[in-house]
PDB file of C-alpha atoms and ligand atoms in Angstrom:
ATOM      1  CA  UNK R   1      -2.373 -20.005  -9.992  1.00 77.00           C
ATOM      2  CA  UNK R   2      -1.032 -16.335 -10.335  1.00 88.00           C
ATOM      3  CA  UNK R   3       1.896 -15.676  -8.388  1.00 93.00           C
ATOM      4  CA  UNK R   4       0.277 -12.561  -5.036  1.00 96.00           C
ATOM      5  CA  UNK R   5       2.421 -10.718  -3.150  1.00 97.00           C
ATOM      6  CA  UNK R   6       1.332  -8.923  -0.027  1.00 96.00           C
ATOM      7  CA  UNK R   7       3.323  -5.431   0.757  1.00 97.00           C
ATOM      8  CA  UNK R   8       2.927  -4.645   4.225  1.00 92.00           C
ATOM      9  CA  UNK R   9       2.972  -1.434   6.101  1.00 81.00           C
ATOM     10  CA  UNK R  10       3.584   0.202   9.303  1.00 75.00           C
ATOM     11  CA  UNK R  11       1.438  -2.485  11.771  1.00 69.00           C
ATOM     12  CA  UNK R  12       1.738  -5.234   9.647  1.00 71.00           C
ATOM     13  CA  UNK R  13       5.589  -6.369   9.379  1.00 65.00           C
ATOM     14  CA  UNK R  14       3.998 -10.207   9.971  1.00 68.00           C
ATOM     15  CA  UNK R  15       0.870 -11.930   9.468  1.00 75.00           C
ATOM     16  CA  UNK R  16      -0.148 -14.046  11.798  1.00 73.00           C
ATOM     17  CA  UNK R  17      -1.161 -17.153  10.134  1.00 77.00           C
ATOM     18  CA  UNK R  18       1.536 -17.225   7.169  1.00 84.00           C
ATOM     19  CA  UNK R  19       3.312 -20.287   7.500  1.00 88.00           C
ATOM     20  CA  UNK R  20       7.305 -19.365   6.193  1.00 90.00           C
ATOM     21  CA  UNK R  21       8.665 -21.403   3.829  1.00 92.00           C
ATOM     22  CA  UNK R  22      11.620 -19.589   2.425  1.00 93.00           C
ATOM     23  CA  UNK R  23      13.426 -16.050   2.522  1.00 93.00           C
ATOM     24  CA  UNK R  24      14.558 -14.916  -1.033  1.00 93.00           C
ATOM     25  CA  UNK R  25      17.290 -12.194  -1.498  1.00 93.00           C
ATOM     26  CA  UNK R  26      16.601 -10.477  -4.609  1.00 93.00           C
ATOM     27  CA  UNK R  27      19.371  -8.215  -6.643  1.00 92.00           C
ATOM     28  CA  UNK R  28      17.932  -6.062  -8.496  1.00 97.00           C
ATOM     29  CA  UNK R  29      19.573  -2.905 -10.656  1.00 96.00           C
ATOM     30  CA  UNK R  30      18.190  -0.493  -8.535  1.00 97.00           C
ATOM     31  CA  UNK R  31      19.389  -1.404  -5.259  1.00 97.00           C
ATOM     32  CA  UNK R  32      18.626  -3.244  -2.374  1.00 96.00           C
ATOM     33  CA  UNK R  33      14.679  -4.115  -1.631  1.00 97.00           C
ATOM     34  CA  UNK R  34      13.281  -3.248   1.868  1.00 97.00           C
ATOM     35  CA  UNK R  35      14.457  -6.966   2.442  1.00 95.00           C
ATOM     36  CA  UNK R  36      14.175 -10.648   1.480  1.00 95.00           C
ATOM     37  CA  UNK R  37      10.942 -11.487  -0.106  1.00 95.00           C
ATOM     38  CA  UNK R  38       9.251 -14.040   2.450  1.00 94.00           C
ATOM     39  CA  UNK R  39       7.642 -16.677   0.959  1.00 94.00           C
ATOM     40  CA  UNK R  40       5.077 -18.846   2.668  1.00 92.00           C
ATOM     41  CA  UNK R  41       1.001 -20.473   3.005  1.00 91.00           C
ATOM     42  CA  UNK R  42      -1.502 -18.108   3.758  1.00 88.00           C
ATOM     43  CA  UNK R  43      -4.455 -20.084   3.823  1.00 83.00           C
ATOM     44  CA  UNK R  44      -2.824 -22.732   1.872  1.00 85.00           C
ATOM     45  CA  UNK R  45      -1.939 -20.244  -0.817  1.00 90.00           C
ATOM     46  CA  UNK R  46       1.514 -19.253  -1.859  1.00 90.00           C
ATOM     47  CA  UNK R  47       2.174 -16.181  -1.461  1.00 95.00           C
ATOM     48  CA  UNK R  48       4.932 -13.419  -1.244  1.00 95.00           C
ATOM     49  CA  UNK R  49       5.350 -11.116   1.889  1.00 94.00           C
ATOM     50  CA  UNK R  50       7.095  -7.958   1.730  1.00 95.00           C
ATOM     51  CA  UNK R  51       7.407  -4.948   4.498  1.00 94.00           C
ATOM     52  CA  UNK R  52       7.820  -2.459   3.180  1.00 96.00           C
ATOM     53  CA  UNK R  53       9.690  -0.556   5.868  1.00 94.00           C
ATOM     54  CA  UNK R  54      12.066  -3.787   6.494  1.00 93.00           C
ATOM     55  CA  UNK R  55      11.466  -6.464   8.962  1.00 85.00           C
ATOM     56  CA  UNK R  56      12.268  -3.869  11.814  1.00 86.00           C
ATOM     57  CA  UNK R  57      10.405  -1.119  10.798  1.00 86.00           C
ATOM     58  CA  UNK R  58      13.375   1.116  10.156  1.00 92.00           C
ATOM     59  CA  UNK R  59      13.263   2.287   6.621  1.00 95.00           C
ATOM     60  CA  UNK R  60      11.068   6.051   6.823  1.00 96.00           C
ATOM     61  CA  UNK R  61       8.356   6.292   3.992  1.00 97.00           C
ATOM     62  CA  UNK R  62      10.649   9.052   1.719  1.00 97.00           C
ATOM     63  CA  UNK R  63      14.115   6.189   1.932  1.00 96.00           C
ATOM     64  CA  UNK R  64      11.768   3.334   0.872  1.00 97.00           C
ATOM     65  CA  UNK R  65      13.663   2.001  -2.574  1.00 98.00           C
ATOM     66  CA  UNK R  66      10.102   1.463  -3.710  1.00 98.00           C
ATOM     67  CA  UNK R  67      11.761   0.380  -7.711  1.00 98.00           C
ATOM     68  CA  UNK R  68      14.036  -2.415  -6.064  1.00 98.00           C
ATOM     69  CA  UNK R  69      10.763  -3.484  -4.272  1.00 98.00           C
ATOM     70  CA  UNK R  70       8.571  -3.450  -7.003  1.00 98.00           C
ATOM     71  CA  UNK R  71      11.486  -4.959  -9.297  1.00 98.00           C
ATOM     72  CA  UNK R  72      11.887  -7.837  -7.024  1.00 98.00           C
ATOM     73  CA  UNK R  73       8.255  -8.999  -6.975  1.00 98.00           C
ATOM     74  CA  UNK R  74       7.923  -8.959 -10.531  1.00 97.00           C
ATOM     75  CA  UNK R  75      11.256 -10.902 -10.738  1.00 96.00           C
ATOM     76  CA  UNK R  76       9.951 -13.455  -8.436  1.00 96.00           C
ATOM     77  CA  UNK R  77       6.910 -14.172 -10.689  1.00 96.00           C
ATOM     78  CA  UNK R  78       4.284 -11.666  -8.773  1.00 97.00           C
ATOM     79  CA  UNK R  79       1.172 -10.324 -10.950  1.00 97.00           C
ATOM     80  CA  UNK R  80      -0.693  -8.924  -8.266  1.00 98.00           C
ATOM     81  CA  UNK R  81       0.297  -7.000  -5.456  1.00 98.00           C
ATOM     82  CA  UNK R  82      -1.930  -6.117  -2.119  1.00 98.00           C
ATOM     83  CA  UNK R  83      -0.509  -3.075  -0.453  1.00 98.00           C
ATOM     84  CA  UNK R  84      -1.072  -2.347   3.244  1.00 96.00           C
ATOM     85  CA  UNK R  85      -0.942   1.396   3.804  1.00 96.00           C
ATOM     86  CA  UNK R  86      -1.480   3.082   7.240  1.00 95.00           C
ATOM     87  CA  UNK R  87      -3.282   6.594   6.465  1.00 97.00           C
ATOM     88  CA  UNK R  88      -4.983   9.525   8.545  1.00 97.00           C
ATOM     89  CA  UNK R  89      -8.693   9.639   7.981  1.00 98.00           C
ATOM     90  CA  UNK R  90      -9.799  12.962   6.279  1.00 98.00           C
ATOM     91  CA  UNK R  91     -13.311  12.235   5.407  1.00 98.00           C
ATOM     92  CA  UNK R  92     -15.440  11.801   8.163  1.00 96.00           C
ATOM     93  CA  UNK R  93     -16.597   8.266   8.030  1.00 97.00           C
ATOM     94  CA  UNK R  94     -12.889   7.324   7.596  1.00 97.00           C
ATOM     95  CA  UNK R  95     -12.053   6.977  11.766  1.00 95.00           C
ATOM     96  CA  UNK R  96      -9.662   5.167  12.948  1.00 94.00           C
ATOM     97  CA  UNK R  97      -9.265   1.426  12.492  1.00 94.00           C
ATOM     98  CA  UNK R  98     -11.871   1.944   9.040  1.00 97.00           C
ATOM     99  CA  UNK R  99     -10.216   0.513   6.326  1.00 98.00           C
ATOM    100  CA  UNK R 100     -10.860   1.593   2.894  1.00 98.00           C
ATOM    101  CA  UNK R 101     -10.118   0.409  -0.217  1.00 98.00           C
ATOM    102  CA  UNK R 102      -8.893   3.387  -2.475  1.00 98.00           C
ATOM    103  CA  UNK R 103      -9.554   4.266  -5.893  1.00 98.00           C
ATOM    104  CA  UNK R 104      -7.878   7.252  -6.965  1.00 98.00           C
ATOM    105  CA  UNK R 105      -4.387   9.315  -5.849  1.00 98.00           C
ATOM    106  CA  UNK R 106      -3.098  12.526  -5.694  1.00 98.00           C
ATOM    107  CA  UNK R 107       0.697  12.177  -5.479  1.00 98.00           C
ATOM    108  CA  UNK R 108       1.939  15.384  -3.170  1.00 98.00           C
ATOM    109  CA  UNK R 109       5.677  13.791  -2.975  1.00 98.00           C
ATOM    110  CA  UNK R 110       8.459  15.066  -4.066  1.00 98.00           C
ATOM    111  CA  UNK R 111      12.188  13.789  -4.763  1.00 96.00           C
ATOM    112  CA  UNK R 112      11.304  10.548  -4.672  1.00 98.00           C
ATOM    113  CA  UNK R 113      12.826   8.325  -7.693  1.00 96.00           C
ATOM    114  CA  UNK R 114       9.110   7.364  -9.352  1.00 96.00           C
ATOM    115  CA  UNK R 115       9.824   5.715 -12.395  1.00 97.00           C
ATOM    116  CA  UNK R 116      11.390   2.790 -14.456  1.00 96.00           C
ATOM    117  CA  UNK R 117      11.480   4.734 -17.628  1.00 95.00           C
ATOM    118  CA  UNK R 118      14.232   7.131 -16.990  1.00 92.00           C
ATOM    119  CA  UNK R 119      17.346   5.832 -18.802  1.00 86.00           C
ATOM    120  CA  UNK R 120      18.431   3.802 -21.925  1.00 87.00           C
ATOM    121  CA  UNK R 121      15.267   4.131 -23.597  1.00 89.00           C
ATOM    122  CA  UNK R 122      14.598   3.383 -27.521  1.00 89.00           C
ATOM    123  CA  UNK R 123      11.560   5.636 -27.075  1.00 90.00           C
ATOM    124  CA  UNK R 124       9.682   7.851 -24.260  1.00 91.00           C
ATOM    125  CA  UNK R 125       6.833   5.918 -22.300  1.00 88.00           C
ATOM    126  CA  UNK R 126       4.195   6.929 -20.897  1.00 93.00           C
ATOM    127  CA  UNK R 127       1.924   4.748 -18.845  1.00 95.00           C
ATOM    128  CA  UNK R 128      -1.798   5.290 -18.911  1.00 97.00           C
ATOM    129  CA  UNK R 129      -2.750   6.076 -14.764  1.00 98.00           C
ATOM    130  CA  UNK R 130      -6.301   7.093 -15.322  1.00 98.00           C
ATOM    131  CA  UNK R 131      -7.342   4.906 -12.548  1.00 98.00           C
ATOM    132  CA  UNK R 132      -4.369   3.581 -10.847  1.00 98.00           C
ATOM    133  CA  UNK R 133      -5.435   1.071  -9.073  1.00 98.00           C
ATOM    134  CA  UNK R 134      -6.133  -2.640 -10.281  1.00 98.00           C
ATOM    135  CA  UNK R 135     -10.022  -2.265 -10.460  1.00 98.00           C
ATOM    136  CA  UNK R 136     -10.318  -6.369 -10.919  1.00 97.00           C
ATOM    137  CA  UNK R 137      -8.377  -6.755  -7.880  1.00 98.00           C
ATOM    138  CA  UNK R 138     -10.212  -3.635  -5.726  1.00 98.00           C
ATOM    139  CA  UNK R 139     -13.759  -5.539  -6.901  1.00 98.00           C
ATOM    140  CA  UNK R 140     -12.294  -8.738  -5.650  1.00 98.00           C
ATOM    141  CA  UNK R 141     -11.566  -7.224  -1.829  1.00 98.00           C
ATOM    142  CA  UNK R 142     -14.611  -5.322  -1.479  1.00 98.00           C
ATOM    143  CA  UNK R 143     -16.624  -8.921  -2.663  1.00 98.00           C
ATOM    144  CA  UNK R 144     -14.300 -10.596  -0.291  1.00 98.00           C
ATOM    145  CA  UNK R 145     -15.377  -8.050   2.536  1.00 98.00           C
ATOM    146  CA  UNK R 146     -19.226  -8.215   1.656  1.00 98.00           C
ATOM    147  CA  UNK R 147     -19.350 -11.808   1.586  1.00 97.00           C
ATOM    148  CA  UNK R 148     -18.156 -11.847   4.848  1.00 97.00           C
ATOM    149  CA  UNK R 149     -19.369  -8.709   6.842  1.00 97.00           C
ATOM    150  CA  UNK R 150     -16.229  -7.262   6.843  1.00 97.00           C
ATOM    151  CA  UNK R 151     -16.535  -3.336   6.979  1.00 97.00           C
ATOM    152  CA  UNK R 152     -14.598  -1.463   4.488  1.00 98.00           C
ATOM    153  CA  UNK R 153     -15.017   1.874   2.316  1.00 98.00           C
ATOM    154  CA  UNK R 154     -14.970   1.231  -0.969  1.00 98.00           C
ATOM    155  CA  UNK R 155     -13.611   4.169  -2.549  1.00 98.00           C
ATOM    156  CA  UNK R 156     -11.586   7.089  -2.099  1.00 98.00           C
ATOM    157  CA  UNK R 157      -8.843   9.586  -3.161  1.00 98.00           C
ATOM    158  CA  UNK R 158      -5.413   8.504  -1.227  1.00 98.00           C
ATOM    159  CA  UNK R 159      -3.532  11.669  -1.001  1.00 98.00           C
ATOM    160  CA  UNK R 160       0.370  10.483  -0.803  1.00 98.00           C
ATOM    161  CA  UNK R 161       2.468  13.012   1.368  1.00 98.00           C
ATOM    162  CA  UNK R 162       6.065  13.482   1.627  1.00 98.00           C
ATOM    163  CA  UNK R 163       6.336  12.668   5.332  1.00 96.00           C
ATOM    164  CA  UNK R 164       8.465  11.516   7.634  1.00 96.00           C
ATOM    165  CA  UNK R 165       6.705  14.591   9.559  1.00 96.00           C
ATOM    166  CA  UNK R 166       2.556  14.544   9.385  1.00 96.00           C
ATOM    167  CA  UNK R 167       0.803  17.515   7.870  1.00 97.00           C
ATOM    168  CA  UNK R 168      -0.209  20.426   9.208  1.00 97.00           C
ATOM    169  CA  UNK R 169      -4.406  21.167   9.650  1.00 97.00           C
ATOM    170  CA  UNK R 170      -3.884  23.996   7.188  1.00 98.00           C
ATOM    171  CA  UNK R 171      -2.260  21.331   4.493  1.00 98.00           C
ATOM    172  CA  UNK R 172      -5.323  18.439   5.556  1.00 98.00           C
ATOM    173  CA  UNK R 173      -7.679  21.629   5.026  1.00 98.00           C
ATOM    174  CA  UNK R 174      -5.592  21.979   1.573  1.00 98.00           C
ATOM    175  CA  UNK R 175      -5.944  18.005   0.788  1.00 98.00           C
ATOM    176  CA  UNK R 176      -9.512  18.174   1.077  1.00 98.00           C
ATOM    177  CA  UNK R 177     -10.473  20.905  -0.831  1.00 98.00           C
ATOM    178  CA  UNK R 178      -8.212  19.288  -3.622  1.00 98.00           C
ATOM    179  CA  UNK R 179     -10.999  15.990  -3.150  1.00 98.00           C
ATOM    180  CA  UNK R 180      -8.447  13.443  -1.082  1.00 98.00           C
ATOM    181  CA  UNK R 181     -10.431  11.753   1.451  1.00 98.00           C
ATOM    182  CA  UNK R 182      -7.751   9.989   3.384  1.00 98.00           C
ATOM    183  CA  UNK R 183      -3.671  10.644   3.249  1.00 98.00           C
ATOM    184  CA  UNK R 184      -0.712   8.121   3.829  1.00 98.00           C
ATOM    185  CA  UNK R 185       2.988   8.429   2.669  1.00 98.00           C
ATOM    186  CA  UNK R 186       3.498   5.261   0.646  1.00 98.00           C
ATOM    187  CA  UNK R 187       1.113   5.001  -2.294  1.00 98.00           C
ATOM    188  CA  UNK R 188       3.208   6.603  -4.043  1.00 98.00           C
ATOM    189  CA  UNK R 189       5.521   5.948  -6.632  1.00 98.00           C
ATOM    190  CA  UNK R 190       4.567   2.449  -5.590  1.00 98.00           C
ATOM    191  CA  UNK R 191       1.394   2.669  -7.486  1.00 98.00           C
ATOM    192  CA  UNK R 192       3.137   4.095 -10.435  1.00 98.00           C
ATOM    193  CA  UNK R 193       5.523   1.650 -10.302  1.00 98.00           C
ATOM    194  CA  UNK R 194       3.660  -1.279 -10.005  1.00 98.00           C
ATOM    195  CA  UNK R 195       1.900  -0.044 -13.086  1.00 98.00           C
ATOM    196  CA  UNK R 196       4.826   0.250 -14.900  1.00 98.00           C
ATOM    197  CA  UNK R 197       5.504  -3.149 -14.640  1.00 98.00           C
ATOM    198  CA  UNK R 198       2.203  -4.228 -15.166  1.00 98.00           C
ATOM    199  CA  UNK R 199       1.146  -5.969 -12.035  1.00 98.00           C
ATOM    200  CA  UNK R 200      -2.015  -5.792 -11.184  1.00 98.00           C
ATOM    201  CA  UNK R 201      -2.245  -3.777  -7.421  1.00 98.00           C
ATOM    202  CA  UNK R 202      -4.538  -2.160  -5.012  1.00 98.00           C
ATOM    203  CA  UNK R 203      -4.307  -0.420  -2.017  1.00 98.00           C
ATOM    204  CA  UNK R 204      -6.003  -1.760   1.433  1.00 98.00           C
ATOM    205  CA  UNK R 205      -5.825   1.319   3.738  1.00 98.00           C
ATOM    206  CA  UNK R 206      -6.208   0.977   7.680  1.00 96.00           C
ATOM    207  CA  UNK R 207      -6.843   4.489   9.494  1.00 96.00           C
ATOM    208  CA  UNK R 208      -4.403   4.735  12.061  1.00 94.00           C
ATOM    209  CA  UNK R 209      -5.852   8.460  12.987  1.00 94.00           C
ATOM    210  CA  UNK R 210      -7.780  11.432  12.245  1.00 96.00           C
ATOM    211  CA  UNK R 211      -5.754  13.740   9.854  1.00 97.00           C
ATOM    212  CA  UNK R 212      -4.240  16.719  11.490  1.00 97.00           C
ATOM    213  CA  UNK R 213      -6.481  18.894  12.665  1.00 96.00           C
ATOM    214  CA  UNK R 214      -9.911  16.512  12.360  1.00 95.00           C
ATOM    215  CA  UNK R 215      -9.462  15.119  16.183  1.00 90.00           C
ATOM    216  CA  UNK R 216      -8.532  16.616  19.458  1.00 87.00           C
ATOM    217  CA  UNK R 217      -6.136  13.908  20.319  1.00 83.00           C
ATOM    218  CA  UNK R 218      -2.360  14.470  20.229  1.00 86.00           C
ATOM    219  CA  UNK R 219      -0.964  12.422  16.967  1.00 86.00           C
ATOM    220  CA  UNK R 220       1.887  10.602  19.009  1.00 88.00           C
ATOM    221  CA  UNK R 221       3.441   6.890  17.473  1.00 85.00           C
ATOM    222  CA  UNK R 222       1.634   5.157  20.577  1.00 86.00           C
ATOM    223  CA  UNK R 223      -1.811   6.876  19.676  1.00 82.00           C
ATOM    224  CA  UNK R 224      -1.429   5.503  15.781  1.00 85.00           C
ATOM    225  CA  UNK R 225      -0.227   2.208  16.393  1.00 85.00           C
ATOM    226  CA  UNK R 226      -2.940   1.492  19.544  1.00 84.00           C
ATOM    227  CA  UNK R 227      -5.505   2.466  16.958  1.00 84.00           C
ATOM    228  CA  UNK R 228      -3.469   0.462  13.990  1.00 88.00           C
ATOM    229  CA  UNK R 229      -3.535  -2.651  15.743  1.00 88.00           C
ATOM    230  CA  UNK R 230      -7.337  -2.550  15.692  1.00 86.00           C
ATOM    231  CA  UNK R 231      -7.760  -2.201  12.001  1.00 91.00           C
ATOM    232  CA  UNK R 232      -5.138  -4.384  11.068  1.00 91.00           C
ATOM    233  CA  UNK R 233      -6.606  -7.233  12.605  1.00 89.00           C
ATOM    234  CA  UNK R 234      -9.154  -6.482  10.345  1.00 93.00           C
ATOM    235  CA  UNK R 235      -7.094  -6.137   7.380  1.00 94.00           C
ATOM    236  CA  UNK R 236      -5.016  -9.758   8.044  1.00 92.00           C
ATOM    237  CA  UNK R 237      -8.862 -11.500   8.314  1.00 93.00           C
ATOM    238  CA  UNK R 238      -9.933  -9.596   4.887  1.00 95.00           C
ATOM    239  CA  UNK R 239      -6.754 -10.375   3.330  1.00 95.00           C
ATOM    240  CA  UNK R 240      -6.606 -14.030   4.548  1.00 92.00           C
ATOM    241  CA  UNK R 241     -10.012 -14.541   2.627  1.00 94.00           C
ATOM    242  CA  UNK R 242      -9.138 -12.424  -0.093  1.00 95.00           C
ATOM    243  CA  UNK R 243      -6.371 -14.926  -1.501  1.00 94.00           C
ATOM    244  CA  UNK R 244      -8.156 -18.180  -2.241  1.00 91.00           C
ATOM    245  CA  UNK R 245     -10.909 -15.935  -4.449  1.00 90.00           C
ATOM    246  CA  UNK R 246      -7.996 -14.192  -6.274  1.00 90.00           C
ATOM    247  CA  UNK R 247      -5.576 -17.013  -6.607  1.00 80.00           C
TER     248      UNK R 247
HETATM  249  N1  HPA O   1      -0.740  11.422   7.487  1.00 80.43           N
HETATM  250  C1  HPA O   1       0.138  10.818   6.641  1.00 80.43           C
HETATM  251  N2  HPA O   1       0.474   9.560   6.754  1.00 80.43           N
HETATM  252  C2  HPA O   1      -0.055   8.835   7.747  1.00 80.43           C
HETATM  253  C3  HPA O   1      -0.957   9.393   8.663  1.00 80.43           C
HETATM  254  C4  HPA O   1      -1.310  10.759   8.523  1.00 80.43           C
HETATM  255  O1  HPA O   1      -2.116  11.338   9.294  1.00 80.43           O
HETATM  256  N3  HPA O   1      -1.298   8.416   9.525  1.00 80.43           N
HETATM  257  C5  HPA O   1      -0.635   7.300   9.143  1.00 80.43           C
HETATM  258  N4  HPA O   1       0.118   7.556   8.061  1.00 80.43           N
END
């Protein structure tokens, strides 16, 4: 049985369902990770829980030690990694509460500490990101969701913003004419970095809202997380049934 470790993101700091067996504190050389890892049964699988924002939701997207997370899964025996991201829907058919399961980035971050390969190296590495995503494990969610009649998007291109602050229309306008389809502020270097350590990891992204610009609505928290809620229910059912087939 391979070792799965679910990151979760803003509307998913729990899964319903997870029975809790044990809280792990993991030291790691870079730092502290968003928390203990929280290991428990999700439909009678082990697996490792992780949010990524700590258990209250307090850690912003650009603070995130995103190495001492990744770090601490891979010490703990992970090999592959679902990641929960809340975006904004650029594409049209990406509305709120879609989910989507992404297959290419742009990375539009900056400042943010995005590799393992920095210091005390016998030789320069460079880790092939051509598609960086785990394509076994995206095939494996999108069978899941078929299988079951679960709704999801099967591709797009995850721009990864800076934040805290959402964009402007003129920078979604920008995003789209670069070919992202839907844009979130934690793919990245978590992808990166997950691929640096080889585990295998792919993205499930709920649309908490239309990108800036794309709706009429105001983008307040209450506004994201009433439409969160909705998709994440969807994502904790897909995910639930996802675990047996990959474990
Ligand atoms: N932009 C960036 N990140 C997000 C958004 C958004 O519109 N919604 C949720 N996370």
């Amino acid at each position: 049985m391979t070792k799965i470790a679910i990151i979760g993101g803003t509307g998913l700091a729990s899964i319903t369902g997870f029975e809790i067996t044990g809280r792990e504190i993991v030291q790691t050389p870079y730092g502290e990770p968003s928390g203990p890892l929280v290991q428990g049964l999700l439909a009678n699988h082990e697996v490792y829980f992780l949010p990524r924002h700590g258990a209250g939701h307090t850690i912003p997207p650009h603070k995130i030690n995103y190495r001492a997370n990744i770090w601490a899964l891979k010490q703990a025996g992970v090999e592959q990694v679902i990641a929960v991201n809340a975006v904004g829907g650029i594409r049209k058919d990406m509305q709120p509460a879609a989910l989507i399961v992404p297959n290419q980035i742009i990375d539009y971050t900056v400042g943010r500490t995005n590799t393992f390969f920095e210091e005390g190296l016998k030789q320069v590495v460079h880790i092939d990101f051509t598609d960086p995503f785990c394509e076994k494990l995206r095939a494996s969610i999108i069978q899941t969701a078929e299988e079951h009649s679960i709704n999801v998007i099967k591709e797009g291109t995850y721009a990864a913003t800076q934040g805290p602050r959402l964009e402007t229309a003129a920078e979604i306008n920008r995003l789209e004419n670069d070919g992202c389809h839907l844009v979130g502020m934690t793919c990245m270097p978590e992808a990166a970095l997950a691929r640096e350590q080889e585990l295998c990891y792919a993205s499930l992204s709920v649309v908490a809202n239309l990108a800036a610009g794309r709706g009429t609505e105001e983008l307040t928290m209450e506004v994201i997380e009433k439409n969160l809620n909705m998709g994440m229910e969807r994502a904790r059912k897909l995910i639930e049934l996802v675990i047996p087939s990959i474990s």
